[in-house]
Tab-separated table of C-alpha atoms in Angstrom:
chain	number	residue	atom	x	y	z
A	716	MET	CA	-85.484	95.361	13.406
A	717	TRP	CA	-85.326	92.776	16.179
A	718	GLY	CA	-88.997	93.209	16.980
A	719	ARG	CA	-89.971	92.658	13.344
A	720	MET	CA	-87.771	89.571	13.105
A	721	ALA	CA	-89.049	88.170	16.418
A	722	SER	CA	-92.633	88.291	15.141
A	723	MET	CA	-91.618	86.577	11.899
A	724	VAL	CA	-89.610	83.890	13.702
A	725	THR	CA	-92.582	83.182	15.996
A	726	LYS	CA	-94.805	82.763	12.946
A	727	GLU	CA	-92.290	80.368	11.336
A	728	PHE	CA	-92.123	78.215	14.449
A	729	GLY	CA	-95.899	78.032	14.593
A	730	GLN	CA	-96.163	76.942	10.964
A	731	LEU	CA	-93.424	74.338	11.434
A	732	LEU	CA	-95.044	72.785	14.503
A	733	ARG	CA	-98.360	72.480	12.625
A	734	ASP	CA	-96.763	70.827	9.605
A	735	TRP	CA	-97.014	67.121	10.522
A	736	PRO	CA	-95.450	65.748	7.306
A	737	ILE	CA	-92.331	67.869	7.851
A	738	LEU	CA	-92.155	66.815	11.504
A	739	GLY	CA	-92.375	63.182	10.428
A	740	ILE	CA	-89.525	63.671	7.951
A	741	LEU	CA	-87.414	65.310	10.663
A	742	LEU	CA	-88.038	62.476	13.097
A	743	TRP	CA	-87.156	59.811	10.529
A	744	THR	CA	-84.046	61.485	9.115
A	745	PHE	CA	-82.395	62.096	12.482
A	746	THR	CA	-83.252	58.665	13.905
A	747	GLY	CA	-84.222	55.885	11.519
A	748	GLN	CA	-82.094	57.018	8.599
A	749	VAL	CA	-78.955	57.276	10.750
A	750	ILE	CA	-79.600	53.817	12.260
A	751	VAL	CA	-80.153	52.246	8.831
A	752	ALA	CA	-77.018	53.839	7.390
A	753	GLY	CA	-74.868	52.761	10.336
A	754	ASN	CA	-76.025	49.154	10.063
A	755	ALA	CA	-76.157	48.916	6.277
A	756	VAL	CA	-72.781	50.329	5.256
A	757	GLN	CA	-69.980	47.982	6.276
A	758	ILE	CA	-66.453	48.609	5.046
A	759	GLU	CA	-64.911	45.471	6.539
A	760	VAL	CA	-65.678	41.867	5.558
A	761	LYS	CA	-67.553	39.753	8.107
A	762	ASP	CA	-69.011	36.232	7.904
A	763	PHE	CA	-68.041	35.855	4.238
A	764	PRO	CA	-69.508	32.379	3.367
A	765	PHE	CA	-67.195	29.963	1.585
A	766	VAL	CA	-67.213	26.334	0.474
A	767	VAL	CA	-64.306	23.980	-0.238
A	768	VAL	CA	-63.669	21.305	-2.840
A	769	ASP	CA	-60.748	19.385	-1.331
A	770	HIS	CA	-59.354	16.808	-3.758
A	771	CYS	CA	-56.178	16.345	-1.692
A	772	ARG	CA	-57.796	15.524	1.668
A	773	CYS	CA	-54.478	15.767	3.497
A	774	ALA	CA	-53.302	17.357	6.735
A	775	LEU	CA	-51.807	20.279	4.838
A	776	SER	CA	-55.055	21.133	3.045
A	777	ARG	CA	-57.019	20.927	6.288
A	778	GLU	CA	-54.514	23.241	7.967
A	779	LEU	CA	-54.910	25.745	5.151
A	780	ILE	CA	-58.717	25.724	5.437
A	781	GLU	CA	-58.559	26.149	9.213
A	782	ARG	CA	-56.705	29.426	8.701
A	783	VAL	CA	-59.706	30.849	6.826
A	784	ARG	CA	-61.592	31.496	10.036
A	785	PRO	CA	-64.177	33.815	11.605
A	786	PRO	CA	-65.036	36.612	12.035
A	787	GLU	CA	-64.023	37.475	8.471
A	788	PHE	CA	-65.098	34.133	6.983
A	789	LYS	CA	-67.852	31.582	7.630
A	790	PHE	CA	-67.263	27.976	6.597
A	791	VAL	CA	-70.344	26.517	4.890
A	792	GLY	CA	-69.066	23.007	4.118
A	793	TYR	CA	-67.136	20.667	1.838
A	794	LEU	CA	-68.393	19.902	-1.664
A	795	ALA	CA	-67.649	16.887	-3.830
A	796	ASN	CA	-66.786	18.565	-7.146
A	797	GLU	CA	-66.654	21.791	-9.152
A	798	SER	CA	-70.235	21.402	-10.398
A	799	GLU	CA	-71.584	21.612	-6.861
A	800	LEU	CA	-69.345	24.627	-6.262
A	801	GLU	CA	-70.766	26.398	-9.305
A	802	SER	CA	-74.304	25.689	-8.114
A	803	ALA	CA	-73.507	27.021	-4.625
A	804	LEU	CA	-72.168	30.276	-6.090
A	805	ASN	CA	-75.091	30.673	-8.488
A	806	ASP	CA	-77.677	29.972	-5.783
A	807	GLY	CA	-76.072	32.412	-3.351
A	808	ASP	CA	-75.280	29.746	-0.747
A	809	ALA	CA	-71.642	30.876	-0.836
A	810	THR	CA	-69.703	33.790	-2.303
A	811	LEU	CA	-66.269	32.185	-2.150
A	812	GLY	CA	-65.077	28.810	-3.365
A	813	VAL	CA	-61.721	27.155	-2.658
A	814	ILE	CA	-60.514	24.300	-4.865
A	815	ILE	CA	-57.520	22.287	-3.625
A	816	PRO	CA	-55.994	19.944	-6.272
A	817	PRO	CA	-54.970	16.318	-5.507
A	818	GLU	CA	-51.245	17.080	-5.777
A	819	PHE	CA	-51.375	20.086	-3.388
A	820	ALA	CA	-49.280	18.491	-0.598
A	821	ARG	CA	-46.591	17.242	-2.991
A	822	GLN	CA	-46.388	20.598	-4.756
A	823	ALA	CA	-46.195	22.463	-1.444
A	824	GLU	CA	-43.233	20.354	-0.345
A	825	SER	CA	-41.384	21.290	-3.541
A	826	GLY	CA	-42.235	24.974	-3.086
A	827	GLN	CA	-44.851	25.125	-5.863
A	828	GLY	CA	-48.129	24.564	-3.980
A	829	ARG	CA	-51.161	25.952	-5.776
A	830	PHE	CA	-54.885	26.111	-5.096
A	831	GLN	CA	-57.721	27.967	-6.778
A	832	ILE	CA	-60.024	30.650	-5.382
A	833	ILE	CA	-63.310	31.595	-7.068
A	834	LEU	CA	-64.995	34.804	-5.879
A	835	ASP	CA	-68.443	36.207	-6.571
A	836	GLY	CA	-67.560	39.629	-7.966
A	837	THR	CA	-71.062	41.102	-7.993
A	838	GLN	CA	-70.151	42.848	-4.734
A	839	SER	CA	-66.868	44.266	-5.947
A	840	GLN	CA	-65.757	45.980	-2.735
A	841	SER	CA	-66.253	42.867	-0.585
A	842	ALA	CA	-64.589	40.703	-3.232
A	843	THR	CA	-61.548	42.982	-3.341
A	844	LEU	CA	-61.161	42.970	0.442
A	845	THR	CA	-61.656	39.200	0.580
A	846	ALA	CA	-58.940	38.661	-2.021
A	847	ALA	CA	-56.582	40.810	0.068
A	848	TYR	CA	-57.379	38.801	3.221
A	849	LEU	CA	-56.761	35.507	1.450
A	850	SER	CA	-53.488	36.773	-0.010
A	851	ALA	CA	-52.272	37.652	3.482
A	852	ILE	CA	-53.344	34.235	4.846
A	853	THR	CA	-51.562	32.430	2.003
A	854	ARG	CA	-48.400	34.498	2.460
A	855	ASP	CA	-48.198	33.716	6.182
A	856	PHE	CA	-48.862	30.033	5.513
A	857	SER	CA	-46.101	29.919	2.894
A	858	ILE	CA	-43.601	31.514	5.265
A	859	GLU	CA	-44.396	28.943	7.968
A	860	LEU	CA	-43.959	26.069	5.503
A	861	LEU	CA	-40.600	27.487	4.452
A	862	GLN	CA	-39.490	27.779	8.047
A	863	ARG	CA	-40.482	24.171	8.743
A	864	GLN	CA	-38.505	22.884	5.777
A	865	GLN	CA	-35.412	25.022	6.121
A	866	ALA	CA	-35.083	25.106	9.896
A	867	PRO	CA	-36.513	22.046	11.680
A	868	ASP	CA	-34.516	22.917	14.803
A	869	PRO	CA	-36.366	25.603	16.837
A	870	ARG	CA	-33.043	27.291	17.661
A	871	LEU	CA	-32.298	27.627	13.956
A	872	MET	CA	-35.772	28.998	13.292
A	873	GLU	CA	-35.188	31.747	15.836
A	874	ALA	CA	-31.983	32.693	13.987
A	875	ILE	CA	-33.750	33.240	10.658
A	876	PRO	CA	-33.880	36.996	9.884
A	877	SER	CA	-37.421	38.358	9.856
A	878	VAL	CA	-39.330	41.612	9.815
A	879	GLU	CA	-42.363	42.009	12.075
A	880	PRO	CA	-44.762	44.820	11.143
A	881	ARG	CA	-46.756	46.323	13.994
A	882	ILE	CA	-49.691	48.229	12.547
A	883	ARG	CA	-51.574	50.754	14.654
A	884	VAL	CA	-54.857	52.152	13.367
A	885	ALA	CA	-55.428	55.598	14.831
A	886	PHE	CA	-58.858	56.960	15.876
A	887	ASN	CA	-60.729	53.773	14.797
A	888	PRO	CA	-58.613	50.826	16.032
A	889	THR	CA	-61.195	48.152	15.192
A	890	ILE	CA	-61.911	49.694	11.759
A	891	ASP	CA	-65.611	49.726	12.618
A	892	GLY	CA	-67.435	50.988	9.532
A	893	SER	CA	-70.544	51.959	11.515
A	894	TRP	CA	-68.616	54.786	13.208
A	895	PHE	CA	-67.888	56.408	9.869
A	896	ALA	CA	-71.244	55.586	8.246
A	897	SER	CA	-73.432	56.884	11.090
A	898	LEU	CA	-71.572	60.191	11.343
A	899	LEU	CA	-71.548	60.582	7.564
A	900	GLU	CA	-75.317	60.075	7.439
A	901	LEU	CA	-75.808	62.558	10.279
A	902	PHE	CA	-73.840	65.201	8.367
A	903	GLU	CA	-75.802	64.491	5.186
A	904	VAL	CA	-79.256	64.632	6.802
A	905	THR	CA	-78.277	67.868	8.534
A	906	THR	CA	-77.492	69.317	5.110
A	907	MET	CA	-80.687	67.990	3.553
A	908	VAL	CA	-82.949	69.153	6.399
A	909	ALA	CA	-81.436	72.638	6.495
A	910	MET	CA	-82.021	73.097	2.764
A	911	LEU	CA	-85.465	71.463	2.823
A	912	LEU	CA	-86.961	73.454	5.700
A	913	THR	CA	-85.983	76.883	4.408
A	914	ALA	CA	-86.843	76.103	0.785
A	915	ALA	CA	-90.239	74.694	1.765
A	916	ALA	CA	-90.985	77.652	4.059
A	917	LEU	CA	-90.365	80.274	1.377
A	918	VAL	CA	-92.027	78.338	-1.451
A	919	ARG	CA	-95.092	77.849	0.742
A	920	GLU	CA	-95.357	81.635	1.119
A	921	LYS	CA	-95.180	82.009	-2.671
A	922	SER	CA	-97.717	79.270	-3.431
A	923	GLN	CA	-100.228	80.494	-0.814
A	924	GLY	CA	-99.924	84.115	-1.941
A	925	THR	CA	-98.785	85.380	1.470
A	926	LEU	CA	-95.362	86.495	0.241
A	927	GLU	CA	-96.876	89.627	-1.276
A	928	GLN	CA	-98.423	90.451	2.102
A	929	ILE	CA	-95.045	90.073	3.793
A	930	LEU	CA	-93.394	92.318	1.208
A	931	VAL	CA	-95.594	95.266	2.187
A	932	THR	CA	-94.418	94.986	5.802
A	933	PRO	CA	-91.301	96.849	7.020
A	934	LEU	CA	-89.271	93.615	6.777
A	935	ARG	CA	-86.275	93.857	4.477
A	936	PRO	CA	-85.327	90.831	2.331
A	937	ALA	CA	-82.287	90.067	4.496
A	938	GLU	CA	-84.450	90.184	7.633
A	939	LEU	CA	-87.096	87.984	6.001
A	940	PHE	CA	-84.518	85.360	5.036
A	941	ALA	CA	-82.865	85.477	8.441
A	942	ALA	CA	-86.267	84.890	10.056
A	943	LYS	CA	-86.714	81.834	7.812
A	944	ILE	CA	-83.250	80.488	8.664
A	945	LEU	CA	-83.239	80.956	12.457
A	946	PRO	CA	-85.971	78.331	13.152
A	947	THR	CA	-84.060	75.874	10.972
A	948	ILE	CA	-80.910	76.434	13.017
A	949	ALA	CA	-82.874	75.929	16.244
A	950	VAL	CA	-84.513	72.708	14.998
A	951	VAL	CA	-81.230	71.207	13.793
A	952	LEU	CA	-79.380	72.126	16.986
A	953	PHE	CA	-82.153	70.416	18.949
A	954	LEU	CA	-82.343	67.218	16.893
A	955	MET	CA	-78.652	66.751	16.122
A	956	PRO	CA	-77.508	66.242	19.755
A	957	VAL	CA	-80.360	63.765	20.231
A	958	SER	CA	-79.212	61.779	17.201
A	959	LEU	CA	-75.527	62.135	18.068
A	960	PHE	CA	-75.768	60.889	21.652
A	961	ALA	CA	-78.698	58.478	21.386
A	962	ILE	CA	-77.726	56.775	18.106
A	963	VAL	CA	-74.146	57.504	17.045
A	964	VAL	CA	-72.809	57.111	20.591
A	965	GLY	CA	-75.568	55.076	22.245
A	966	ILE	CA	-76.132	52.447	19.550
A	967	PHE	CA	-72.877	52.391	17.559
A	968	HIS	CA	-70.599	53.317	20.517
A	969	THR	CA	-68.693	55.885	18.514
A	970	PRO	CA	-66.245	57.775	20.768
A	971	LEU	CA	-66.385	61.571	20.739
A	972	ARG	CA	-62.956	63.035	21.490
A	973	GLY	CA	-63.204	66.724	20.635
A	974	SER	CA	-64.912	69.855	21.888
A	975	LEU	CA	-68.682	69.595	21.562
A	976	LEU	CA	-69.012	73.352	22.083
A	977	LEU	CA	-66.800	73.975	19.044
A	978	PHE	CA	-68.646	71.361	17.009
A	979	PHE	CA	-72.150	72.683	17.655
A	980	SER	CA	-71.060	76.313	17.275
A	981	VAL	CA	-69.666	75.649	13.808
A	982	THR	CA	-72.700	73.459	13.042
A	983	ALA	CA	-74.909	76.518	13.590
A	984	VAL	CA	-72.792	78.457	11.082
A	985	TYR	CA	-72.925	75.556	8.633
A	986	VAL	CA	-76.711	75.276	8.920
A	987	PHE	CA	-76.926	78.988	8.152
A	988	SER	CA	-74.824	78.404	5.004
A	989	VAL	CA	-76.826	75.496	3.588
A	990	ALA	CA	-80.141	77.032	4.708
A	991	SER	CA	-79.156	80.088	2.662
A	992	LEU	CA	-78.724	77.717	-0.265
A	993	GLY	CA	-82.273	76.488	0.366
A	994	ILE	CA	-83.471	80.093	0.282
A	995	LEU	CA	-81.668	80.626	-3.027
A	996	ILE	CA	-83.384	77.525	-4.442
A	997	ALA	CA	-86.788	78.807	-3.285
A	998	VAL	CA	-86.180	82.188	-4.927
A	999	PHE	CA	-85.892	80.476	-8.319
A	1000	ALA	CA	-88.554	77.774	-7.765
A	1001	ARG	CA	-92.205	78.462	-8.507
A	1002	ASN	CA	-93.649	75.598	-6.486
A	1003	ILE	CA	-92.608	72.875	-4.050
A	1004	ALA	CA	-92.068	70.288	-6.801
A	1005	GLN	CA	-89.558	72.511	-8.585
A	1006	ALA	CA	-87.847	73.265	-5.278
A	1007	MET	CA	-87.424	69.552	-4.503
A	1008	LEU	CA	-85.991	68.829	-7.950
A	1009	LEU	CA	-83.529	71.698	-7.639
A	1010	LEU	CA	-82.628	70.560	-4.130
A	1011	LEU	CA	-81.793	67.042	-5.315
A	1012	LEU	CA	-79.922	68.442	-8.305
A	1013	ILE	CA	-77.670	70.396	-5.944
A	1014	LEU	CA	-77.537	68.035	-2.943
A	1015	TRP	CA	-76.109	64.941	-4.627
A	1016	PRO	CA	-73.212	66.718	-6.369
A	1017	MET	CA	-72.438	68.290	-2.983
A	1018	VAL	CA	-72.283	64.832	-1.401
A	1019	PHE	CA	-70.104	63.354	-4.142
A	1020	LEU	CA	-67.746	66.346	-4.069
A	1021	SER	CA	-67.518	66.354	-0.266
A	1022	GLY	CA	-64.984	63.534	-0.032
A	1023	ALA	CA	-67.455	61.107	1.549
A	1024	PHE	CA	-66.809	58.421	-1.069
A	1025	THR	CA	-63.607	59.608	-2.750
A	1026	PRO	CA	-61.005	61.714	-0.901
A	1027	PRO	CA	-60.365	65.061	-2.616
A	1028	GLU	CA	-56.707	64.061	-2.969
A	1029	SER	CA	-57.769	61.159	-5.227
A	1030	MET	CA	-60.029	63.261	-7.468
A	1031	SER	CA	-59.014	64.583	-10.845
A	1032	PRO	CA	-57.632	68.153	-10.655
A	1033	TRP	CA	-60.752	69.862	-12.004
A	1034	MET	CA	-63.024	67.861	-9.680
A	1035	LYS	CA	-60.773	68.705	-6.747
A	1036	TYR	CA	-61.076	72.427	-7.492
A	1037	LEU	CA	-64.823	72.073	-8.012
A	1038	SER	CA	-65.179	70.464	-4.578
A	1039	THR	CA	-64.042	73.712	-2.939
A	1040	ILE	CA	-67.495	75.220	-3.628
A	1041	SER	CA	-69.234	72.448	-1.667
A	1042	PRO	CA	-69.958	73.536	1.928
A	1043	LEU	CA	-70.348	69.878	2.885
A	1044	ARG	CA	-66.689	69.205	2.072
A	1045	TYR	CA	-65.532	71.698	4.711
A	1046	TYR	CA	-68.110	70.601	7.270
A	1047	MET	CA	-67.358	66.905	6.857
A	1048	ASP	CA	-63.622	67.463	7.212
A	1049	PHE	CA	-64.272	69.666	10.244
A	1050	GLY	CA	-66.647	67.173	11.860
A	1051	TYR	CA	-64.343	64.167	11.521
A	1052	GLN	CA	-61.343	66.112	12.768
A	1053	VAL	CA	-63.140	67.436	15.837
A	1054	LEU	CA	-65.233	64.399	16.813
A	1055	PHE	CA	-62.855	61.578	15.777
A	1056	LYS	CA	-59.415	63.133	16.232
A	1057	GLY	CA	-60.160	65.656	18.959
A	1058	ASN	CA	-58.535	68.495	16.996
A	1059	GLY	CA	-59.060	72.073	18.059
A	1060	ILE	CA	-59.592	75.275	16.137
A	1061	ARG	CA	-55.879	75.430	15.314
A	1062	TYR	CA	-56.341	72.547	12.879
A	1063	VAL	CA	-59.827	73.281	11.526
A	1064	TRP	CA	-59.827	77.066	11.078
A	1065	GLN	CA	-59.527	76.689	7.293
A	1066	ASP	CA	-62.699	74.578	7.183
A	1067	ILE	CA	-64.532	77.106	9.348
A	1068	LEU	CA	-63.361	79.929	7.093
A	1069	GLY	CA	-64.586	78.049	4.021
A	1070	ILE	CA	-68.036	77.555	5.580
A	1071	VAL	CA	-68.281	81.232	6.575
A	1072	ILE	CA	-67.212	82.521	3.152
A	1073	LEU	CA	-69.562	80.236	1.220
A	1074	GLY	CA	-72.445	80.991	3.577
A	1075	THR	CA	-71.950	84.738	3.212
A	1076	LEU	CA	-71.757	84.520	-0.578
A	1077	ILE	CA	-74.843	82.296	-0.864
A	1078	PHE	CA	-76.935	84.450	1.489
A	1079	SER	CA	-75.899	87.613	-0.357
A	1080	ALA	CA	-76.742	86.008	-3.715
A	1081	ALA	CA	-80.208	85.027	-2.437
A	1082	VAL	CA	-80.914	88.555	-1.173
A	1083	TRP	CA	-79.662	90.141	-4.417
A	1084	ARG	CA	-81.706	87.786	-6.617
A	1085	PHE	CA	-84.846	88.297	-4.542
A	1086	ARG	CA	-84.540	92.079	-4.739
A	1087	THR	CA	-84.227	91.954	-8.533
A	1088	LEU	CA	-87.378	89.838	-8.760
A	1089	VAL	CA	-89.587	92.007	-6.567
A	1090	ARG	CA	-88.616	95.323	-8.141
């Protein structure tokens, strides 16, 4: 058996190394795509441009504007009236406008100070975060004004009861979105490549008419599929460390806290699982175009059900149960726990078990379906 599989694996490696389009896709997905995703997806707000229409022009209004500072915000300038503010928002020169009325200082002294904020809501996530930042700035400013009015003596100010929250963000203290985005993209391209390589390898045999020649050899279907999957595992385990250390760690400075041996060992099992899914796709597909359509039809639901964009706990009950059949959900949870948190097998054994069970079921389904077709 091992001799038959070794010959088949050697043939698969030779075909892969001669396939320049596939090699180009591999190079791009594990390098350029991870870099683009890490730089493009930003969870936090930075350099949010804003303009101000200050009708009060008092010390209090200037103090308020000075609190809206970098790195979250970028001051563009003062405008004369609301018409100029509307033009700045429409032209894209600013995405936030602050309007301070003439009676702002007098109202603030009486405890009723008001000013208006206009946000460009076309980027809803950034607008929501910006509104939260401004609410926090306004709250702190209001508390300071109250302290100045009620306790002018510093000794009395120290006696005012207060609560001081001390927030600690674990595993990502700076809330750097590139850490999450680069790792997420690496997990996704690993899934896509594993499915693509095996599906393309088997469909190529069918389209070129060489599958019938292989079927008359002593190779069993399980051995044939294993020979298709093993080169994929080897390629991914070669390219993933390069991407992980050169890009995720080297460019985005993401810390790796867990066991790399555990991570890459389970990655090999995961690649076997999703590569088996690629084999199952190729069994049903008649040509490469059908295989790609089926791959996309399966890949994107897997991504959306994995918890990458919405945690499983926040999904509706039926979607939460449906996500349990996505191998990517278990692998993503495993990867973040091991690499970000440094957790060991004691905490991730359920994810490993889920990957193993799904991989076994998918591989068995592919072998069973292939046998029924060739009978």
